[in-house]
Amino acid sequence: MSESTLHLTADVLVVGGGPAGCWAALAARRAGASVVLAEKGYVGTSGATPPANTTLFYTVPGDRLQNDGMVDHRIAPAKGFIVRDFVRRVYDETTVNTELMTRWGYPWPRNETGKTFRGNLRGPDYMIFLRKRLLAEGVRILDHSPALELLTADGVAAGAAGITRRSGDRWEVRAGAVVVATGGCAFRSGVVGTHNLTGDGYLLAAEAGARFSGMEFSGQWALAPAEGGLTKGIIYFSGSFSDADGTPIPHPGVPDALAAGRSVHAVLDRADPYLEDGYRKGQPNIFVYFHRLGGNPFTDRYPVRLLYEGTVRAAGGLDVDERCATSVPGLYAVGDATTREKLTGAAMSGGGPAVAWCIASGTWAGQAATAFARQVAAGTAGLAGRPVQAIGGAGLRPAANPDPERTAEAVTRAVQQEILPLDRNYRRTGPGIAAALERLDGLWEAARDGLAPPAGATPRDIVRAREAAALVATARWILASAGQRTETRGLHRRADFPGLDPAQHHHLLSGGLDRVWVRRADPHEEAVAA
């Protein structure tokens, strides 16, 4: 493997090249910063957005009925924590940036009268459009270059170091500020577009001391054809469900039926011809599965399953302030890597809010990171002169002798056995959480001490070891938080506490590596209680 290292210096380093990372890089560049964007895959095709088409939420200037309605319909499922003014601010920022996209030449679809329609983004061409814009603005893109660890200077984020997957070359970027845009974590459950979303940014940030919020609101499961991985919930609002014998199952009862081991079939027989035509034209990726395997989902029953989408589409993540700053100076976070509680409460982010959040949070973080970097550059040592420290641990630098039996694949399987079984995780119990946490704590200690890339490791081996450590850490923050919330609220479901407890209208913050901690925090004063 190559031993060469690419050394770069930039005002702002963005780690992750999904939509939120792209918007952060664009905002920083437009604010005058030099920007490097390092992406695990290829910017434009990597992550959950390129294989999907998704709705987009934004406000319409002067249309109070429309704008209030967009906020109001989220309040009930949010089960508390949603902050109306914050939601409006996110959608207003999205409106500003969709206007930018128009000026940049984004080809919005048009209806039969020629009017543009901005309520939907086609994932593939949206991401390629953003890539072209990044290059036009002068952002330095490092494709296939996952970050392995952060660099810090006296407790301040000062860059990152990583590896180029294709060549094995190392890279190091010293920066005045860092934006984490690595997405959420779906634990390699099989959902299309989430294979590389393994909580890498969570681990990087936690090693620097960042904290999380709402990690218990991570119970996001979505329906997919039994042999497919594309989870598109919208079509199932037009579906009927039944078991193997044809006995009807109400839609809300489908998850519990699957968790109980029953076979469940769906047919989209409630879609009228107009809606069916809309699904086929607006979401053509849904029907690739049926084109390959045969069958008409609007007339033929087909078996379905639930796949875990984790924090990719749930609410929990890194805790950030109004500027998307984490609790670590110089470290910002955006998109699915962050908590979305103020936007969606305890509910899933869904397509429209999530896409808007990527645009808004990316913009705010890019601007704030640029301002922070300017302060650093004006300091005595400047950007390049600060002594920095690489702080990566588990999976990268074992605390003891590497254990050849402790492979990345074995660690990943062990985490999945705790997080993915539907019968134990759709509705959790206190004893179940405690037992899983005990096993995961032991797994973390073993990974911290003995997980390392094998001798003669390939770039893939090195990345996989770090990913496995991130999966263990993420599972522990999720379960530790789930154990502290003794109620059922939104995406957090407890079989032993099935009701919502108004006395628990508070956030749960979490963090830590060797010792995971969880503590209560009051909700924002403006939060709408459940």
GROMACS .gro file of N, CA, C and O in nm, residues 171-256:
model
  344
  171TRP      N    1  -0.420   1.112   0.331
  171TRP     CA    2  -0.439   1.256   0.314
  171TRP      C    3  -0.456   1.322   0.449
  171TRP      O    4  -0.504   1.260   0.544
  172GLU      N    5  -0.416   1.446   0.456
  172GLU     CA    6  -0.433   1.525   0.578
  172GLU      C    7  -0.469   1.667   0.538
  172GLU      O    8  -0.400   1.727   0.455
  173VAL      N    9  -0.577   1.716   0.593
  173VAL     CA   10  -0.621   1.853   0.565
  173VAL      C   11  -0.623   1.930   0.696
  173VAL      O   12  -0.695   1.893   0.789
  174ARG      N   13  -0.541   2.033   0.705
  174ARG     CA   14  -0.547   2.123   0.820
  174ARG      C   15  -0.641   2.238   0.786
  174ARG      O   16  -0.628   2.299   0.680
  175ALA      N   17  -0.733   2.263   0.876
  175ALA     CA   18  -0.839   2.359   0.844
  175ALA      C   19  -0.873   2.444   0.965
  175ALA      O   20  -0.852   2.403   1.081
  176GLY      N   21  -0.928   2.560   0.938
  176GLY     CA   22  -0.971   2.647   1.045
  176GLY      C   23  -1.099   2.602   1.111
  176GLY      O   24  -1.128   2.636   1.226
  177ALA      N   25  -1.179   2.525   1.040
  177ALA     CA   26  -1.303   2.470   1.095
  177ALA      C   27  -1.340   2.345   1.015
  177ALA      O   28  -1.299   2.331   0.899
  178VAL      N   29  -1.412   2.257   1.079
  178VAL     CA   30  -1.451   2.129   1.017
  178VAL      C   31  -1.602   2.114   1.025
  178VAL      O   32  -1.663   2.140   1.130
  179VAL      N   33  -1.662   2.071   0.916
  179VAL     CA   34  -1.806   2.042   0.912
  179VAL      C   35  -1.825   1.892   0.894
  179VAL      O   36  -1.778   1.835   0.795
  180VAL      N   37  -1.893   1.828   0.989
  180VAL     CA   38  -1.923   1.685   0.979
  180VAL      C   39  -2.054   1.669   0.902
  180VAL      O   40  -2.159   1.716   0.945
  181ALA      N   41  -2.046   1.602   0.788
  181ALA     CA   42  -2.164   1.582   0.702
  181ALA      C   43  -2.169   1.437   0.657
  181ALA      O   44  -2.195   1.408   0.540
  182THR      N   45  -2.145   1.348   0.749
  182THR     CA   46  -2.130   1.206   0.715
  182THR      C   47  -2.260   1.128   0.720
  182THR      O   48  -2.258   1.006   0.704
  183GLY      N   49  -2.374   1.196   0.742
  183GLY     CA   50  -2.502   1.128   0.743
  183GLY      C   51  -2.526   1.052   0.872
  183GLY      O   52  -2.450   1.062   0.969
  184GLY      N   53  -2.635   0.974   0.873
  184GLY     CA   54  -2.670   0.897   0.991
  184GLY      C   55  -2.610   0.758   0.987
  184GLY      O   56  -2.506   0.735   0.923
  185CYS      N   57  -2.677   0.665   1.055
  185CYS     CA   58  -2.625   0.528   1.062
  185CYS      C   59  -2.742   0.430   1.052
  185CYS      O   60  -2.836   0.438   1.131
  186ALA      N   61  -2.735   0.342   0.953
  186ALA     CA   62  -2.840   0.240   0.936
  186ALA      C   63  -2.786   0.100   0.962
  186ALA      O   64  -2.854   0.002   0.933
  187PHE      N   65  -2.667   0.091   1.015
  187PHE     CA   66  -2.610  -0.038   1.061
  187PHE      C   67  -2.607  -0.144   0.950
  187PHE      O   68  -2.622  -0.261   0.976
  188ARG      N   69  -2.590  -0.101   0.827
  188ARG     CA   70  -2.581  -0.194   0.713
  188ARG      C   71  -2.700  -0.290   0.713
  188ARG      O   72  -2.686  -0.413   0.700
  189SER      N   73  -2.819  -0.231   0.728
  189SER     CA   74  -2.940  -0.313   0.733
  189SER      C   75  -2.987  -0.360   0.597
  189SER      O   76  -3.075  -0.446   0.588
  190GLY      N   77  -2.933  -0.302   0.489
  190GLY     CA   78  -2.976  -0.340   0.356
  190GLY      C   79  -3.059  -0.236   0.285
  190GLY      O   80  -3.098  -0.257   0.169
  191VAL      N   81  -3.086  -0.122   0.349
  191VAL     CA   82  -3.161  -0.015   0.284
  191VAL      C   83  -3.074   0.044   0.171
  191VAL      O   84  -2.956   0.076   0.193
  192VAL      N   85  -3.133   0.058   0.056
  192VAL     CA   86  -3.061   0.112  -0.059
  192VAL      C   87  -3.002   0.249  -0.027
  192VAL      O   88  -3.070   0.337   0.026
  193GLY      N   89  -2.875   0.267  -0.058
  193GLY     CA   90  -2.808   0.395  -0.040
  193GLY      C   91  -2.747   0.418   0.096
  193GLY      O   92  -2.686   0.522   0.119
  194THR      N   93  -2.762   0.322   0.189
  194THR     CA   94  -2.714   0.347   0.326
  194THR      C   95  -2.594   0.260   0.364
  194THR      O   96  -2.551   0.263   0.479
  195HIS      N   97  -2.540   0.185   0.270
  195HIS     CA   98  -2.434   0.091   0.307
  195HIS      C   99  -2.314   0.161   0.369
  195HIS      O  100  -2.250   0.106   0.458
  196ASN      N  101  -2.282   0.279   0.321
  196ASN     CA  102  -2.166   0.353   0.373
  196ASN      C  103  -2.200   0.443   0.490
  196ASN      O  104  -2.113   0.514   0.540
  197LEU      N  105  -2.324   0.443   0.534
  197LEU     CA  106  -2.366   0.530   0.644
  197LEU      C  107  -2.352   0.451   0.775
  197LEU      O  108  -2.446   0.390   0.823
  198THR      N  109  -2.233   0.455   0.831
  198THR     CA  110  -2.199   0.369   0.944
  198THR      C  111  -2.163   0.447   1.071
  198THR      O  112  -2.098   0.392   1.161
  199GLY      N  113  -2.205   0.571   1.080
  199GLY     CA  114  -2.180   0.649   1.202
  199GLY      C  115  -2.038   0.699   1.215
  199GLY      O  116  -1.996   0.737   1.325
  200ASP      N  117  -1.965   0.707   1.105
  200ASP     CA  118  -1.825   0.749   1.111
  200ASP      C  119  -1.809   0.888   1.174
  200ASP      O  120  -1.722   0.911   1.258
  201GLY      N  121  -1.894   0.980   1.130
  201GLY     CA  122  -1.883   1.117   1.181
  201GLY      C  123  -1.918   1.127   1.328
  201GLY      O  124  -1.863   1.213   1.400
  202TYR      N  125  -2.010   1.041   1.374
  202TYR     CA  126  -2.041   1.040   1.517
  202TYR      C  127  -1.915   1.008   1.598
  202TYR      O  128  -1.886   1.073   1.699
  203LEU      N  129  -1.843   0.904   1.553
  203LEU     CA  130  -1.724   0.862   1.628
  203LEU      C  131  -1.617   0.970   1.623
  203LEU      O  132  -1.555   1.001   1.727
  204LEU      N  133  -1.595   1.027   1.506
  204LEU     CA  134  -1.496   1.135   1.496
  204LEU      C  135  -1.529   1.248   1.592
  204LEU      O  136  -1.442   1.300   1.663
  205ALA      N  137  -1.656   1.289   1.593
  205ALA     CA  138  -1.697   1.401   1.676
  205ALA      C  139  -1.691   1.365   1.824
  205ALA      O  140  -1.648   1.447   1.908
  206ALA      N  141  -1.732   1.243   1.860
  206ALA     CA  142  -1.731   1.203   2.000
  206ALA      C  143  -1.589   1.194   2.054
  206ALA      O  144  -1.564   1.224   2.171
  207GLU      N  145  -1.496   1.153   1.969
  207GLU     CA  146  -1.357   1.148   2.015
  207GLU      C  147  -1.304   1.287   2.048
  207GLU      O  148  -1.210   1.301   2.127
  208ALA      N  149  -1.363   1.388   1.987
  208ALA     CA  150  -1.324   1.526   2.017
  208ALA      C  151  -1.404   1.582   2.135
  208ALA      O  152  -1.376   1.693   2.181
  209GLY      N  153  -1.505   1.507   2.181
  209GLY     CA  154  -1.584   1.550   2.295
  209GLY      C  155  -1.724   1.598   2.263
  209GLY      O  156  -1.793   1.650   2.351
  210ALA      N  157  -1.771   1.581   2.139
  210ALA     CA  158  -1.905   1.626   2.103
  210ALA      C  159  -2.011   1.538   2.168
  210ALA      O  160  -1.986   1.423   2.202
  211ARG      N  161  -2.130   1.593   2.184
  211ARG     CA  162  -2.240   1.521   2.247
  211ARG      C  163  -2.354   1.505   2.148
  211ARG      O  164  -2.359   1.570   2.043
  212PHE      N  165  -2.449   1.419   2.188
  212PHE     CA  166  -2.564   1.387   2.102
  212PHE      C  167  -2.693   1.426   2.173
  212PHE      O  168  -2.696   1.448   2.294
  213SER      N  169  -2.801   1.431   2.097
  213SER     CA  170  -2.934   1.455   2.154
  213SER      C  171  -3.035   1.368   2.081
  213SER      O  172  -3.028   1.351   1.959
  214GLY      N  173  -3.127   1.311   2.159
  214GLY     CA  174  -3.239   1.237   2.099
  214GLY      C  175  -3.201   1.106   2.036
  214GLY      O  176  -3.272   1.058   1.947
  215MET      N  177  -3.094   1.043   2.079
  215MET     CA  178  -3.053   0.918   2.015
  215MET      C  179  -3.154   0.806   2.039
  215MET      O  180  -3.156   0.705   1.968
  216GLU      N  181  -3.240   0.822   2.141
  216GLU     CA  182  -3.344   0.721   2.163
  216GLU      C  183  -3.451   0.726   2.054
  216GLU      O  184  -3.521   0.627   2.032
  217PHE      N  185  -3.463   0.840   1.987
  217PHE     CA  186  -3.562   0.853   1.879
  217PHE      C  187  -3.501   0.803   1.748
  217PHE      O  188  -3.490   0.876   1.649
  218SER      N  189  -3.458   0.680   1.750
  218SER     CA  190  -3.388   0.623   1.635
  218SER      C  191  -3.458   0.499   1.581
  218SER      O  192  -3.404   0.430   1.495
  219GLY      N  193  -3.578   0.470   1.632
  219GLY     CA  194  -3.648   0.348   1.592
  219GLY      C  195  -3.722   0.362   1.461
  219GLY      O  196  -3.843   0.337   1.454
  220GLN      N  197  -3.652   0.401   1.357
  220GLN     CA  198  -3.715   0.421   1.226
  220GLN      C  199  -3.699   0.295   1.141
  220GLN      O  200  -3.588   0.261   1.098
  221TRP      N  201  -3.809   0.227   1.118
  221TRP     CA  202  -3.813   0.109   1.031
  221TRP      C  203  -3.905   0.142   0.915
  221TRP      O  204  -4.005   0.211   0.931
  222ALA      N  205  -3.874   0.089   0.798
  222ALA     CA  206  -3.955   0.121   0.681
  222ALA      C  207  -3.981  -0.005   0.598
  222ALA      O  208  -3.898  -0.097   0.594
  223LEU      N  209  -4.095  -0.005   0.533
  223LEU     CA  210  -4.134  -0.120   0.452
  223LEU      C  211  -4.058  -0.124   0.320
  223LEU      O  212  -4.030  -0.022   0.259
  224ALA      N  213  -4.028  -0.246   0.279
  224ALA     CA  214  -3.966  -0.271   0.150
  224ALA      C  215  -4.016  -0.406   0.100
  224ALA      O  216  -4.059  -0.490   0.180
  225PRO      N  217  -4.014  -0.428  -0.031
  225PRO     CA  218  -4.044  -0.564  -0.079
  225PRO      C  219  -3.950  -0.664  -0.012
  225PRO      O  220  -3.835  -0.633   0.019
  226ALA      N  221  -3.999  -0.786   0.011
  226ALA     CA  222  -3.925  -0.884   0.091
  226ALA      C  223  -3.787  -0.912   0.038
  226ALA      O  224  -3.696  -0.945   0.113
  227GLU      N  225  -3.768  -0.900  -0.093
  227GLU     CA  226  -3.636  -0.926  -0.150
  227GLU      C  227  -3.571  -0.800  -0.202
  227GLU      O  228  -3.472  -0.806  -0.276
  228GLY      N  229  -3.624  -0.684  -0.164
  228GLY     CA  230  -3.568  -0.558  -0.211
  228GLY      C  231  -3.519  -0.473  -0.095
  228GLY      O  232  -3.539  -0.507   0.022
  229GLY      N  233  -3.453  -0.362  -0.129
  229GLY     CA  234  -3.399  -0.276  -0.025
  229GLY      C  235  -3.442  -0.131  -0.036
  229GLY      O  236  -3.395  -0.047   0.040
  230LEU      N  237  -3.532  -0.101  -0.131
  230LEU     CA  238  -3.577   0.037  -0.148
  230LEU      C  239  -3.695   0.064  -0.056
  230LEU      O  240  -3.801   0.003  -0.071
  231THR      N  241  -3.677   0.154   0.038
  231THR     CA  242  -3.781   0.185   0.135
  231THR      C  243  -3.846   0.317   0.097
  231THR      O  244  -3.790   0.423   0.121
  232LYS      N  245  -3.962   0.312   0.038
  232LYS     CA  246  -4.037   0.433   0.003
  232LYS      C  247  -4.175   0.422   0.067
  232LYS      O  248  -4.264   0.351   0.019
  233GLY      N  249  -4.192   0.494   0.177
  233GLY     CA  250  -4.314   0.479   0.255
  233GLY      C  251  -4.438   0.534   0.189
  233GLY      O  252  -4.549   0.489   0.217
  234ILE      N  253  -4.422   0.631   0.098
  234ILE     CA  254  -4.540   0.702   0.047
  234ILE      C  255  -4.637   0.609  -0.024
  234ILE      O  256  -4.759   0.624  -0.014
  235ILE      N  257  -4.587   0.507  -0.093
  235ILE     CA  258  -4.678   0.422  -0.171
  235ILE      C  259  -4.766   0.337  -0.080
  235ILE      O  260  -4.876   0.297  -0.120
  236TYR      N  261  -4.720   0.312   0.042
  236TYR     CA  262  -4.796   0.223   0.129
  236TYR      C  263  -4.918   0.291   0.191
  236TYR      O  264  -5.002   0.225   0.252
  237PHE      N  265  -4.928   0.424   0.177
  237PHE     CA  266  -5.052   0.490   0.216
  237PHE      C  267  -5.164   0.452   0.119
  237PHE      O  268  -5.282   0.475   0.149
  238SER      N  269  -5.129   0.396   0.005
  238SER     CA  270  -5.228   0.348  -0.091
  238SER      C  271  -5.239   0.196  -0.089
  238SER      O  272  -5.291   0.136  -0.182
  239GLY      N  273  -5.189   0.134   0.017
  239GLY     CA  274  -5.183  -0.011   0.020
  239GLY      C  275  -5.283  -0.076   0.112
  239GLY      O  276  -5.335  -0.015   0.206
  240SER      N  277  -5.309  -0.204   0.084
  240SER     CA  278  -5.382  -0.292   0.174
  240SER      C  279  -5.287  -0.404   0.214
  240SER      O  280  -5.201  -0.446   0.135
  241PHE      N  281  -5.305  -0.456   0.336
  241PHE     CA  282  -5.211  -0.555   0.388
  241PHE      C  283  -5.287  -0.677   0.438
  241PHE      O  284  -5.401  -0.668   0.485
  242SER      N  285  -5.222  -0.791   0.427
  242SER     CA  286  -5.283  -0.916   0.470
  242SER      C  287  -5.173  -1.016   0.502
  242SER      O  288  -5.057  -0.999   0.461
  243ASP      N  289  -5.210  -1.120   0.575
  243ASP     CA  290  -5.110  -1.222   0.605
  243ASP      C  291  -5.107  -1.327   0.495
  243ASP      O  292  -5.173  -1.313   0.390
  244ALA      N  293  -5.032  -1.434   0.517
  244ALA     CA  294  -5.014  -1.534   0.411
  244ALA      C  295  -5.146  -1.597   0.368
  244ALA      O  296  -5.162  -1.639   0.253
  245ASP      N  297  -5.243  -1.604   0.461
  245ASP     CA  298  -5.373  -1.664   0.429
  245ASP      C  299  -5.472  -1.564   0.372
  245ASP      O  300  -5.586  -1.600   0.342
  246GLY      N  301  -5.431  -1.438   0.362
  246GLY     CA  302  -5.521  -1.337   0.309
  246GLY      C  303  -5.601  -1.264   0.414
  246GLY      O  304  -5.685  -1.180   0.381
  247THR      N  305  -5.575  -1.292   0.542
  247THR     CA  306  -5.647  -1.221   0.648
  247THR      C  307  -5.598  -1.077   0.655
  247THR      O  308  -5.478  -1.052   0.667
  248PRO      N  309  -5.690  -0.980   0.645
  248PRO     CA  310  -5.646  -0.839   0.644
  248PRO      C  311  -5.572  -0.800   0.771
  248PRO      O  312  -5.604  -0.847   0.881
  249ILE      N  313  -5.474  -0.714   0.754
  249ILE     CA  314  -5.399  -0.656   0.865
  249ILE      C  315  -5.405  -0.504   0.849
  249ILE      O  316  -5.367  -0.452   0.744
  250PRO      N  317  -5.453  -0.432   0.949
  250PRO     CA  318  -5.455  -0.285   0.937
  250PRO      C  319  -5.313  -0.231   0.920
  250PRO      O  320  -5.218  -0.285   0.978
  251HIS      N  321  -5.299  -0.122   0.844
  251HIS     CA  322  -5.166  -0.064   0.819
  251HIS      C  323  -5.088  -0.039   0.947
  251HIS      O  324  -4.969  -0.078   0.957
  252PRO      N  325  -5.150   0.022   1.051
  252PRO     CA  326  -5.071   0.047   1.173
  252PRO      C  327  -5.026  -0.081   1.243
  252PRO      O  328  -4.932  -0.078   1.323
  253GLY      N  329  -5.091  -0.193   1.212
  253GLY     CA  330  -5.054  -0.317   1.278
  253GLY      C  331  -4.947  -0.397   1.206
  253GLY      O  332  -4.902  -0.503   1.257
  254VAL      N  333  -4.904  -0.349   1.090
  254VAL     CA  334  -4.805  -0.424   1.010
  254VAL      C  335  -4.673  -0.443   1.084
  254VAL      O  336  -4.620  -0.555   1.087
  255PRO      N  337  -4.615  -0.339   1.146
  255PRO     CA  338  -4.487  -0.361   1.214
  255PRO      C  339  -4.495  -0.467   1.323
  255PRO      O  340  -4.406  -0.552   1.334
  256ASP      N  341  -4.600  -0.462   1.404
  256ASP     CA  342  -4.611  -0.561   1.512
  256ASP      C  343  -4.633  -0.700   1.455
  256ASP      O  344  -4.584  -0.799   1.513
   0.00000   0.00000   0.00000
